[in-house]
Short mmCIF file of C-alpha atoms and ligand atoms in Angstrom, two decimals:
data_model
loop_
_atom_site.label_atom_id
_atom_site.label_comp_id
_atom_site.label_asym_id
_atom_site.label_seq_id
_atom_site.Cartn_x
_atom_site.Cartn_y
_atom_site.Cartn_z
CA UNK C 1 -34.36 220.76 67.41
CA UNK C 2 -37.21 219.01 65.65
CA UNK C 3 -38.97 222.50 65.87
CA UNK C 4 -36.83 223.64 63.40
CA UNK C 5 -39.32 222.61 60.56
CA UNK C 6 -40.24 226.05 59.81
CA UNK C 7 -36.94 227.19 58.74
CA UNK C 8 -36.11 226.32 54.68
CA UNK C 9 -33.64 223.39 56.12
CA UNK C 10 -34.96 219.76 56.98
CA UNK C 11 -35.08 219.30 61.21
CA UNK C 12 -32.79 216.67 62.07
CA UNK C 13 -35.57 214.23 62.06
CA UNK C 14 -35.87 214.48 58.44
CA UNK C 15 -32.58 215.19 57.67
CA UNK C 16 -31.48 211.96 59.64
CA UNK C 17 -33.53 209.44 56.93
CA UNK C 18 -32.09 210.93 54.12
CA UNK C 19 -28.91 210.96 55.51
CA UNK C 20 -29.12 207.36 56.67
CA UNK C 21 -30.53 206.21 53.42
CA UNK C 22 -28.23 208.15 50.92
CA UNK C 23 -25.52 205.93 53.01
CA UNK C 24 -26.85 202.57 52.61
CA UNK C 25 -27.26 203.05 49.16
CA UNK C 26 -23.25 203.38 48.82
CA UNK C 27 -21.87 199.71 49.11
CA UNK C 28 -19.06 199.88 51.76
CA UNK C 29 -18.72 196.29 52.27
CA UNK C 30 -15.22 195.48 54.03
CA UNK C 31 -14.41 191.82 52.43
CA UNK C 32 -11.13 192.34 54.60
CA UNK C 33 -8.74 192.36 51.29
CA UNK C 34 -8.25 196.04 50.75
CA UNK C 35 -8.70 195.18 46.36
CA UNK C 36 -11.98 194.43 47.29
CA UNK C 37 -12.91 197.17 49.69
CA UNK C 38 -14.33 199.67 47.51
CA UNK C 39 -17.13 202.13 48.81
CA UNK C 40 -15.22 203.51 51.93
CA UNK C 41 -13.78 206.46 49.96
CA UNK C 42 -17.32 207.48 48.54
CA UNK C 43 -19.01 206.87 51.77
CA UNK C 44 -16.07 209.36 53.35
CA UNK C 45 -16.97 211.69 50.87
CA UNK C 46 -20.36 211.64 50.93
CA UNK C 47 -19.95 212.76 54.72
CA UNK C 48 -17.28 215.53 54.17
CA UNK C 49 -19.80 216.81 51.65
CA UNK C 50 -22.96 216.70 54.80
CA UNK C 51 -19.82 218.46 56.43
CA UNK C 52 -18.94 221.16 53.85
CA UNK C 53 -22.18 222.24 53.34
CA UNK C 54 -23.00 223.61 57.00
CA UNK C 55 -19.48 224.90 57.00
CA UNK C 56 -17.51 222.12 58.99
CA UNK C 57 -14.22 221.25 57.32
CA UNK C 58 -13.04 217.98 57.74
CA UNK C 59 -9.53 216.20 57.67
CA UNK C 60 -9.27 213.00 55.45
CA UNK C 61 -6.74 210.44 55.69
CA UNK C 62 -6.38 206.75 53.64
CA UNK C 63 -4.59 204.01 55.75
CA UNK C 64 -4.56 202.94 51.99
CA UNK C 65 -5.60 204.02 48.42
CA UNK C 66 -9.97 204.07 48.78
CA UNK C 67 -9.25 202.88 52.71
CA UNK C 68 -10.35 206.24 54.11
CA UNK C 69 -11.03 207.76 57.08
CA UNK C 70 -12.58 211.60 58.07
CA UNK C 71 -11.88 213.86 61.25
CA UNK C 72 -13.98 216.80 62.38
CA UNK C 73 -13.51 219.19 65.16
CA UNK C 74 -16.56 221.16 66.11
CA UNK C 75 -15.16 224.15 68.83
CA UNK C 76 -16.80 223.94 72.36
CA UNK C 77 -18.11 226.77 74.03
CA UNK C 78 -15.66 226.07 77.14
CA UNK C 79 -12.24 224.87 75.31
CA UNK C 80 -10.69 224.18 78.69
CA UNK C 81 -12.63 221.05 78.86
CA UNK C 82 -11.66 217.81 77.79
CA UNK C 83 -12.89 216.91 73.75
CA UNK C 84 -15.49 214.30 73.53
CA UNK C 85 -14.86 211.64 70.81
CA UNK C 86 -18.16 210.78 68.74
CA UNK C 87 -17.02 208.00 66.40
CA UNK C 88 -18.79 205.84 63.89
CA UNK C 89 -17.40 202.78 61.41
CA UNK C 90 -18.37 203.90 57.51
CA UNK C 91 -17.77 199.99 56.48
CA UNK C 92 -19.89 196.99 56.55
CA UNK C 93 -20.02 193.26 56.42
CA UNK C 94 -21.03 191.71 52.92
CA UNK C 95 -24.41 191.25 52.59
CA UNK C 96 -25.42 188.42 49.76
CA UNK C 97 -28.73 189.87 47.91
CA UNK C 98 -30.09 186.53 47.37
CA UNK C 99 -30.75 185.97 50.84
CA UNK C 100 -32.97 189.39 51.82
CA UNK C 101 -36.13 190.52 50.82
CA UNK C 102 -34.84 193.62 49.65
CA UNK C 103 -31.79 194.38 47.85
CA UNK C 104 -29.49 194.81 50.77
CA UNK C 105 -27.86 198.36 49.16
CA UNK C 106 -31.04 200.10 47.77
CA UNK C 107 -31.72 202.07 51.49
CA UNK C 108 -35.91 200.99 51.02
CA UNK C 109 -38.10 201.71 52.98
CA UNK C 110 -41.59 199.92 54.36
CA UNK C 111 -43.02 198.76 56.92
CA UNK C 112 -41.77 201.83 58.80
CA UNK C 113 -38.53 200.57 58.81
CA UNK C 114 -35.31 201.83 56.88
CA UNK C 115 -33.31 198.57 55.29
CA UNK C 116 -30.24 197.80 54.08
CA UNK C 117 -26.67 196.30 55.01
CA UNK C 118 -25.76 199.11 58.06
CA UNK C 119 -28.87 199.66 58.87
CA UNK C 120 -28.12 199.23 62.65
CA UNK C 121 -24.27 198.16 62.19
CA UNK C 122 -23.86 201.18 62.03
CA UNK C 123 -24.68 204.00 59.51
CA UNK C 124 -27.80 204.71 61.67
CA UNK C 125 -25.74 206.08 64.22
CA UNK C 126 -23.37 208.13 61.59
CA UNK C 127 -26.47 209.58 60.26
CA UNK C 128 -27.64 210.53 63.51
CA UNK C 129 -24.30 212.23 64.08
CA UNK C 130 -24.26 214.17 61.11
CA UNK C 131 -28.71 215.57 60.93
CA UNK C 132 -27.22 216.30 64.96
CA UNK C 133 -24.46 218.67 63.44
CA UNK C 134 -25.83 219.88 60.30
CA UNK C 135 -28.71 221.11 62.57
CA UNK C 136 -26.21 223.10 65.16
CA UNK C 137 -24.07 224.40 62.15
CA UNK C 138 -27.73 226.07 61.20
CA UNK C 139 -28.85 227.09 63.92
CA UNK C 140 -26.26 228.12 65.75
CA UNK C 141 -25.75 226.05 68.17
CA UNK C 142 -22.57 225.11 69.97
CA UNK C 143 -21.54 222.16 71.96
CA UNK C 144 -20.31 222.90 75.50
CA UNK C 145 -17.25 220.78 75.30
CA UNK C 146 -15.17 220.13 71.80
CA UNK C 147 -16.57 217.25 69.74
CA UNK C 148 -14.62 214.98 67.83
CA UNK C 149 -16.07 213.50 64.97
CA UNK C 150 -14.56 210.25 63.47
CA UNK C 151 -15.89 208.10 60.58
CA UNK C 152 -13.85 205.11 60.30
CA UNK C 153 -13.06 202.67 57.69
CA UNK C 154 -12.18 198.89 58.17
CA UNK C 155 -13.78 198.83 61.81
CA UNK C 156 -15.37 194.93 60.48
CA UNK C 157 -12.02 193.85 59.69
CA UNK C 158 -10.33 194.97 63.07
CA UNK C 159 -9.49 198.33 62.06
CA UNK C 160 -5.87 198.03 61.23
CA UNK C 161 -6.53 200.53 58.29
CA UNK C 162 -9.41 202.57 60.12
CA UNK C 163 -9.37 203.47 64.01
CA UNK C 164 -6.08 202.17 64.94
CA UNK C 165 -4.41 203.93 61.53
CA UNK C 166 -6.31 207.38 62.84
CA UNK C 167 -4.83 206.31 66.84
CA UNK C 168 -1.17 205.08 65.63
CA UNK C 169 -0.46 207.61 62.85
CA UNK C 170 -2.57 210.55 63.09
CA UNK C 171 -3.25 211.35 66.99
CA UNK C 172 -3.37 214.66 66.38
CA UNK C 173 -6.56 214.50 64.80
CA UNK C 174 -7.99 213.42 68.71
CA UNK C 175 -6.15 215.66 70.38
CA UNK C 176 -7.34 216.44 73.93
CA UNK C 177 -10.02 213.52 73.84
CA UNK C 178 -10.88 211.95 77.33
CA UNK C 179 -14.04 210.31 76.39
CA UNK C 180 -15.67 208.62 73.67
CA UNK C 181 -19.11 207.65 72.91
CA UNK C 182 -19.83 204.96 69.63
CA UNK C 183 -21.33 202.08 68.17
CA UNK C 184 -23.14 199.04 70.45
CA UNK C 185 -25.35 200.61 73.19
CA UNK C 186 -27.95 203.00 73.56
CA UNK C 187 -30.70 200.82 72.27
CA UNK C 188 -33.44 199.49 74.15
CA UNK C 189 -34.81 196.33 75.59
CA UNK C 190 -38.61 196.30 76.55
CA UNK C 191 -39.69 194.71 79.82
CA UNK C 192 -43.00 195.90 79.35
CA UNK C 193 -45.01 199.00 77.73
CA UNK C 194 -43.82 200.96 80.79
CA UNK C 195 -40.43 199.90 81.05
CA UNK C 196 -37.73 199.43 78.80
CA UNK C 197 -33.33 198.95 79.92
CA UNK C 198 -31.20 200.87 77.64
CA UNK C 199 -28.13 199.09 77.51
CA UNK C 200 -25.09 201.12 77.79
CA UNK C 201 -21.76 199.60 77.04
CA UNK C 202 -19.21 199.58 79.32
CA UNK C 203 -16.75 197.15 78.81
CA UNK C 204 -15.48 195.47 75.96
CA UNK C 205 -14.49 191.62 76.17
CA UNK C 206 -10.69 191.30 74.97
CA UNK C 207 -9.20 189.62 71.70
CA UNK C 208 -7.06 186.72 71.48
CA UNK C 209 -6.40 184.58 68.24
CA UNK C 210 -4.14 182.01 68.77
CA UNK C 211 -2.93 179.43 66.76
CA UNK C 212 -2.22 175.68 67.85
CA UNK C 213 0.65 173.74 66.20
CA UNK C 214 1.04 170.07 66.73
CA UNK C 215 4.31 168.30 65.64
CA UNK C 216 4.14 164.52 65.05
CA UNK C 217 6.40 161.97 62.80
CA UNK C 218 5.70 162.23 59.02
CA UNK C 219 5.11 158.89 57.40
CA UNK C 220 2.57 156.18 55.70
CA UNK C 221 -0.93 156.05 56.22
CA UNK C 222 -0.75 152.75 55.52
CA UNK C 223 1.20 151.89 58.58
CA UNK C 224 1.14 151.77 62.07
CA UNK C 225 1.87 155.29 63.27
CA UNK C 226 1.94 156.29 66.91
CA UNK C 227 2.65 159.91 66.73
CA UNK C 228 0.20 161.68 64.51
CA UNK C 229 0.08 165.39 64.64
CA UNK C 230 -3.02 165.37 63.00
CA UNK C 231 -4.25 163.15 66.09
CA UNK C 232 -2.94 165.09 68.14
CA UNK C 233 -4.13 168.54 67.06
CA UNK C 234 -7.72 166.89 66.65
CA UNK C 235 -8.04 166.00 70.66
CA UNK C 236 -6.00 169.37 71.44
CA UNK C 237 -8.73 171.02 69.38
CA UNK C 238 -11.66 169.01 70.87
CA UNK C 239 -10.74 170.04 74.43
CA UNK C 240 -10.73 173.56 73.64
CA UNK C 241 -14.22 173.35 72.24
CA UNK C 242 -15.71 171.60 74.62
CA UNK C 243 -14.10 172.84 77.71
CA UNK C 244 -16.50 175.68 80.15
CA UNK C 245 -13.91 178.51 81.86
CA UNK C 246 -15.31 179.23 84.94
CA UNK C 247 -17.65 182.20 85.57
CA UNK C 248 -16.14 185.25 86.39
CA UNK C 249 -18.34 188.65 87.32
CA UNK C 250 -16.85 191.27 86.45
CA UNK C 251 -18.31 194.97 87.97
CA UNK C 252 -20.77 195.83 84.79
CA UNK C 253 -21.84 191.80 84.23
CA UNK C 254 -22.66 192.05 87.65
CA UNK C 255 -24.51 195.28 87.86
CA UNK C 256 -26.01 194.31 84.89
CA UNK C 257 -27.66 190.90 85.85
CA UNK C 258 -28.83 192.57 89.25
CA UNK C 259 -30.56 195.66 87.18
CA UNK C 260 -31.94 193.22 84.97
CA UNK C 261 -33.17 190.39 87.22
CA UNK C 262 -34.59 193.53 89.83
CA UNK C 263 -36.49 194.73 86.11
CA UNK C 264 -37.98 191.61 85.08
CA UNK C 265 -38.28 189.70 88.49
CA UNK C 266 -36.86 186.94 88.48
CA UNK C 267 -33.91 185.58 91.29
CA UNK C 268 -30.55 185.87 90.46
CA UNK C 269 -27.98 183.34 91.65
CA UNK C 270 -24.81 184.72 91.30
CA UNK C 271 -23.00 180.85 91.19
CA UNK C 272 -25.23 180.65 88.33
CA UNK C 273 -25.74 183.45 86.36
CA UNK C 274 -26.68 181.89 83.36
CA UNK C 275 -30.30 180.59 84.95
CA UNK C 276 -31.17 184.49 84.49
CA UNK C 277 -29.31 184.97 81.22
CA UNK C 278 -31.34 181.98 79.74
CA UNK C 279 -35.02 183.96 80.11
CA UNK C 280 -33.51 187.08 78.52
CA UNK C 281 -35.11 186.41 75.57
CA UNK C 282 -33.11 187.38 72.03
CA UNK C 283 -30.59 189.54 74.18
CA UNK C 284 -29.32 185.88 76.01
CA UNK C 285 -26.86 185.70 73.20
CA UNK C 286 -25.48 188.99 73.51
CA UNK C 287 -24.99 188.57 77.73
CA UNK C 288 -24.40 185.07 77.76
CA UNK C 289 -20.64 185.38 76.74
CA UNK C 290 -19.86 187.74 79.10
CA UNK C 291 -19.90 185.81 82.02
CA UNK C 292 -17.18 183.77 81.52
CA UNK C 293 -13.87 183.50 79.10
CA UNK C 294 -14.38 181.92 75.68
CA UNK C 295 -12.34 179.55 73.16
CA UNK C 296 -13.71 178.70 70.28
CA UNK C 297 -11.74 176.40 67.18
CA UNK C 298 -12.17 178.46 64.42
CA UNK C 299 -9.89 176.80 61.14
CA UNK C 300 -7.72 173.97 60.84
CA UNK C 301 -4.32 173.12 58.67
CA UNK C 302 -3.01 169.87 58.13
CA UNK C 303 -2.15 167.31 55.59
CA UNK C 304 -0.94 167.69 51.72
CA UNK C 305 -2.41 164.08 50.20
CA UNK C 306 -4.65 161.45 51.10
CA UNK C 307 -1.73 158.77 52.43
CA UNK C 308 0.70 160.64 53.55
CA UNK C 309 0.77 161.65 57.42
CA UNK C 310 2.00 165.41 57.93
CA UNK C 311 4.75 166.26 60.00
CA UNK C 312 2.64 168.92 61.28
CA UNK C 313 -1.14 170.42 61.59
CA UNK C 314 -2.58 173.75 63.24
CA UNK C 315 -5.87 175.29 64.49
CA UNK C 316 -6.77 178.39 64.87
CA UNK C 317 -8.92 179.57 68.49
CA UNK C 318 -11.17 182.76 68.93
CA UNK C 319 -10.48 183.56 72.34
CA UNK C 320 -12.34 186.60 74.30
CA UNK C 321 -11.34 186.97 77.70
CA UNK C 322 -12.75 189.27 80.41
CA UNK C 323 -11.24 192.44 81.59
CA UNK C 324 -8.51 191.21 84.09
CA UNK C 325 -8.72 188.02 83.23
CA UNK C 326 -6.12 187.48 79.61
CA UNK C 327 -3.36 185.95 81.75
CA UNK C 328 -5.36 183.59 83.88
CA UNK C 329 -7.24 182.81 80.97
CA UNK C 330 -3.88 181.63 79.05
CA UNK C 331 -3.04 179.86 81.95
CA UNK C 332 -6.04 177.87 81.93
CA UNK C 333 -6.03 177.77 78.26
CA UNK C 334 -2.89 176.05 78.58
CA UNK C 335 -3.48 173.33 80.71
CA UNK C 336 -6.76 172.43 78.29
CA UNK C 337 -4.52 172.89 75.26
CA UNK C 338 -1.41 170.26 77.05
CA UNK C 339 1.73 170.42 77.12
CA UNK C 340 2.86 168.99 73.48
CA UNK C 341 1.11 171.25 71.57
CA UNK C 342 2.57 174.74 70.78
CA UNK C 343 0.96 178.00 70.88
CA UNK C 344 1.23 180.88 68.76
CA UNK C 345 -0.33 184.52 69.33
CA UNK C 346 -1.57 186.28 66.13
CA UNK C 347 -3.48 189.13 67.74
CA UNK C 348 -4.14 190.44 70.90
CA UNK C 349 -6.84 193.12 71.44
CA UNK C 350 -7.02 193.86 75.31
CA UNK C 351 -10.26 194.21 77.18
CA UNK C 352 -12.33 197.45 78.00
CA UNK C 353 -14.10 198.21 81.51
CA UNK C 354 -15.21 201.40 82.70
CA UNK C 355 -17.39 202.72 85.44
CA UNK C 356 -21.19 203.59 85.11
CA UNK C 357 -21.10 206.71 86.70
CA UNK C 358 -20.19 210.37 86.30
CA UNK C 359 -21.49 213.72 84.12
CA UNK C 360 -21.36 211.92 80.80
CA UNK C 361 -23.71 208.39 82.43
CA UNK C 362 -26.25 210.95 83.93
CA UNK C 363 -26.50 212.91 80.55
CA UNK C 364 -27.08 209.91 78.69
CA UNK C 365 -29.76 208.50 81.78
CA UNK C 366 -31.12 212.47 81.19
CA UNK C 367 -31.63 212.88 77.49
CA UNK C 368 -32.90 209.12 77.32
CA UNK C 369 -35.47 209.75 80.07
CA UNK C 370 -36.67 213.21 78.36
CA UNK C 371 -37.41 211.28 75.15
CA UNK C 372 -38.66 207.93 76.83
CA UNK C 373 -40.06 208.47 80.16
CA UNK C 374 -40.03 204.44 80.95
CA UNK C 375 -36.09 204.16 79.97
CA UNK C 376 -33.59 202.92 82.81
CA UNK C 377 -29.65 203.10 81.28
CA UNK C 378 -27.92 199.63 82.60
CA UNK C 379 -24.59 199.41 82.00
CA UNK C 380 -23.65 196.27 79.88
CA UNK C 381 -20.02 194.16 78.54
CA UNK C 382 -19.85 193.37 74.75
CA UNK C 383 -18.53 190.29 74.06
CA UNK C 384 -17.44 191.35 70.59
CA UNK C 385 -14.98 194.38 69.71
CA UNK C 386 -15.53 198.08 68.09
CA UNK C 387 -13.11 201.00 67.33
CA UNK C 388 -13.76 202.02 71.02
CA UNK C 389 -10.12 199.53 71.58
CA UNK C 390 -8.32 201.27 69.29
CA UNK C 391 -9.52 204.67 70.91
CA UNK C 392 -8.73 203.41 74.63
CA UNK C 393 -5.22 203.43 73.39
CA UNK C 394 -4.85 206.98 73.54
CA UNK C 395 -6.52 206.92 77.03
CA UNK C 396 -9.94 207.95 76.24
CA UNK C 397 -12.61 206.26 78.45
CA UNK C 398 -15.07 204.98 75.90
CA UNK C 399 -18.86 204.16 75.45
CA UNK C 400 -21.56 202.50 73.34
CA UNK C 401 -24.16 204.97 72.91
CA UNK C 402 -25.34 205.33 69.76
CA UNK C 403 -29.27 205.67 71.29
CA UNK C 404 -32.07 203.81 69.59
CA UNK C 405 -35.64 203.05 70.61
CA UNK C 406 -36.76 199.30 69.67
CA UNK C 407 -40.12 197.42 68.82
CA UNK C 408 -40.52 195.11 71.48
CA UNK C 409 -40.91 192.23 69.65
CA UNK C 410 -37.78 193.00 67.22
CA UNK C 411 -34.41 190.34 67.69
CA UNK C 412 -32.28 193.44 67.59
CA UNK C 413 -29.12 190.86 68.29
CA UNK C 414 -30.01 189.01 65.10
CA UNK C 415 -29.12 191.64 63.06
CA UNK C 416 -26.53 192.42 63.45
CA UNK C 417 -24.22 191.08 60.10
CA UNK C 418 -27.66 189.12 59.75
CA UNK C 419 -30.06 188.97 57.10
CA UNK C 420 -32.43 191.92 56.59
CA UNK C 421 -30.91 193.82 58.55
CA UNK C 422 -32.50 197.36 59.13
CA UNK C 423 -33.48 200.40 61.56
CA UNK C 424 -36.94 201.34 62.41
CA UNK C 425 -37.18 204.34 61.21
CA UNK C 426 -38.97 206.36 64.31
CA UNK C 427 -36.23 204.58 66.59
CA UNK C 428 -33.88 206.16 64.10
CA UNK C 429 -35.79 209.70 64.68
CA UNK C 430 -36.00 208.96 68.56
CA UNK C 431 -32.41 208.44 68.68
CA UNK C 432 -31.62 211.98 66.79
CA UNK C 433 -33.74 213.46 69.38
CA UNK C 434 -31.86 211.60 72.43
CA UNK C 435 -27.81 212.28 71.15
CA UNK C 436 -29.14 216.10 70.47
CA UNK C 437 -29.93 216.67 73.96
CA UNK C 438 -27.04 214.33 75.21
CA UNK C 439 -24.35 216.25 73.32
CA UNK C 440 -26.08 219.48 74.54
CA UNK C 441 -25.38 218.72 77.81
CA UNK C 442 -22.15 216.80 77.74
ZN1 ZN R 1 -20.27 197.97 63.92
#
């Protein structure tokens, strides 16, 4: 593929950092109000124009007026096989210019990396899939299974107008899909010049947002007042914050720790994971939530003036529960929470586990190994959440594999939504190199 420099058209290589950059520069920041969400209908077209150009025709379709989302289907040579789902988020988070050392939307680049918001989160990986495609559509080359491309909008905002619009309304689109590779794996962690973990993901923590109401007396605040909801939420609120769920392995936390520990040496007590997780370096933060269920107090309501004690006051909890675990978890959750105070569910996302194994885990182990002969692939949860939920609706057995190759000594985690955020710009070429020969043979 890269060998294609002799022909009038850029090699995917090239092709990739123009692509990459020409989508930074386009300011798709999702601010979650869709009045404010302004770039994903350029950004959309931007790519059906990278699409039109080698000949691929794509299908567009707005959740909402500039909330759009694209579709391609490139034909397989075998069409009896199962379609393989390559999907990428076209939003991002804000980014405020003050804080970076380069203006977060003008794509620079120096120091041999490419910046901007989406750098890694995740327009690197929608480049890659389009200088992988606009190659093929060249040079004639065809995938052996049909690929599905989708570029969604509103992925940082849940996805109500992106991936789960394309899943609930237009299913069509992913007809015949049984597996899905996207955003949140593939990169690489260095355990020394001769060895570096790719982590794949494999699971997907689940979402819970739930909102505490506590119901007291209204009154005074000059008085003496025995049943304050405002009290009451406050130590409801407290003990959620405070309290540890016990640790739970699931399948991939636990083949990840023992690929991990066996890579950098050190012993692994599985009654105490977290020993290990702490010498992980910059990663720790990424792993460390994994092991266990999560509830953290995100907002509270209460009160309307200074003297007056409400009737009532709320909180809102984060909670991220393991695969298997969202009704224990609530159980537990409960008992921590007590029995006066009333819970309300506002959104439920559930949790994501598949196996490490099979054709599509030993191409990606394959076309990693052929461009980095120290990479091991180690299957890894995410603690967060990606389109791949919406996708696992229909069925489809999703991935994070959007492959990059890392500086050692870069905090890849820190990143992410974080300040300076950008892609270095031979990981960006490596990982054009790696998806080429991974969708060849998938
Ligand atoms: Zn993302």
């Amino acid at each position: 593929m890269s060998s294609q420099s002799a022909s009038a058209h850029p090699s995917a290589t090239d092709d990739v950092v123009e692509l990459c950059r020409d989508l930074l520069r386009i300011d798709t920041s999702n601010t979650g109000d869709t009045e404010t969400s302004a770039g994903e209908r350029v950004a959309a077209e931007y790519v059906a124009e990278k699409l039109a150009e080698v000949g691929v025709e794509a299908h567009v379709r707005e959740s909402a007026p500039g909330r759009t989302n694209l579709v391609a289907r490139i034909p397989g040579t075998d069409p009896s096989r199962g379609a393989l789902l390559v999907h990428g988020h076209l939003d991002v988070v804000p980014a405020d210019a003050s804080e970076w050392s380069v203006h977060p939307f003008s794509g620079e680049i120096s120091d041999g990396y490419l910046w901007g918001r989406g750098a890694i989160d995740m327009k690197d990986f929608d480049a890659m899939v389009l200088a992988v495609v606009r190659n093929w559509q060249r040079t004639g080359v065809r995938p052996p299974r049909d690929l599905v491309l989708a570029f969604t909008a509103d992925e940082e905002a849940g996805g109500e107008y992106g991936a789960h619009f394309l899943v609930d309304r237009h299913p069509d689109l992913l007809d015949g899909c049984t597996e899905a590779i996207g955003e949140v794996g593939g990169f690489s962690y260095s355990v020394n010049s001769d060895l570096r973990l790719y982590l794949i993901e494999t699971a997907e923590k689940g979402l819970e947002w739930l909102r505490l109401h506590a119901r007291g007396r209204p009154g005074h605040g000059s008085m003496v007042h025995d049943d304050n909801a405002v009290t009451a939420l406050a130590e409801a609120v407290a003990r959620v914050g405070r309290h540890r769920f016990p640790i739970v392995l699931t399948p991939t936390v636990q083949a990840f720790l023992e690929e991990v520990s066996e890579a950098i040496g050190i012993e692994l007590d599985p009654t105490d994971p977290e020993l290990a997780i702490a010498k992980l370096g910059p990663i720790a933060n990424l792993i460390g939530a994994t092991v266990r269920n999560t509830a953290n107090p995100t907002r509270l309501a209460a009160g309307y003036k200074d003297n007056v004690i409400p009737s009532r006051a709320s909180a809102t909890i984060d909670c991220r529960s393991l695969p298997g675990q969202a009704e224990i978890f609530l159980e537990q959750l409960r008992e921590v929470v007590g029995p006066d105070i009333e819970i309300e569910h506002i959104q439920r996302q559930p949790a994501l586990e598949t196996s490490f194994d099979g054709d599509l885990v030993n191409a990606m182990g394959a076309a990693l190994r052929a461009e980095d002969p120290g990479a091991r692939p180690v299957p890894y949860m995410l603690s967060g959440g990606t389109d791949a939920k919406a996708f696992a609706k229909l069925g489809i057995r999703c991935f994070g594999f959007a492959p990059l190759r890392l500086p050692a000594d870069l905090n890849f985690s820190a990143l992410f939504h974080g300040i300076d955020e950008r892609v270095p710009v031979d990981g960006l070429q490596f990982g054009v190199r790696v998806l080429d020969r991974f969708l060849r043979q998938s």
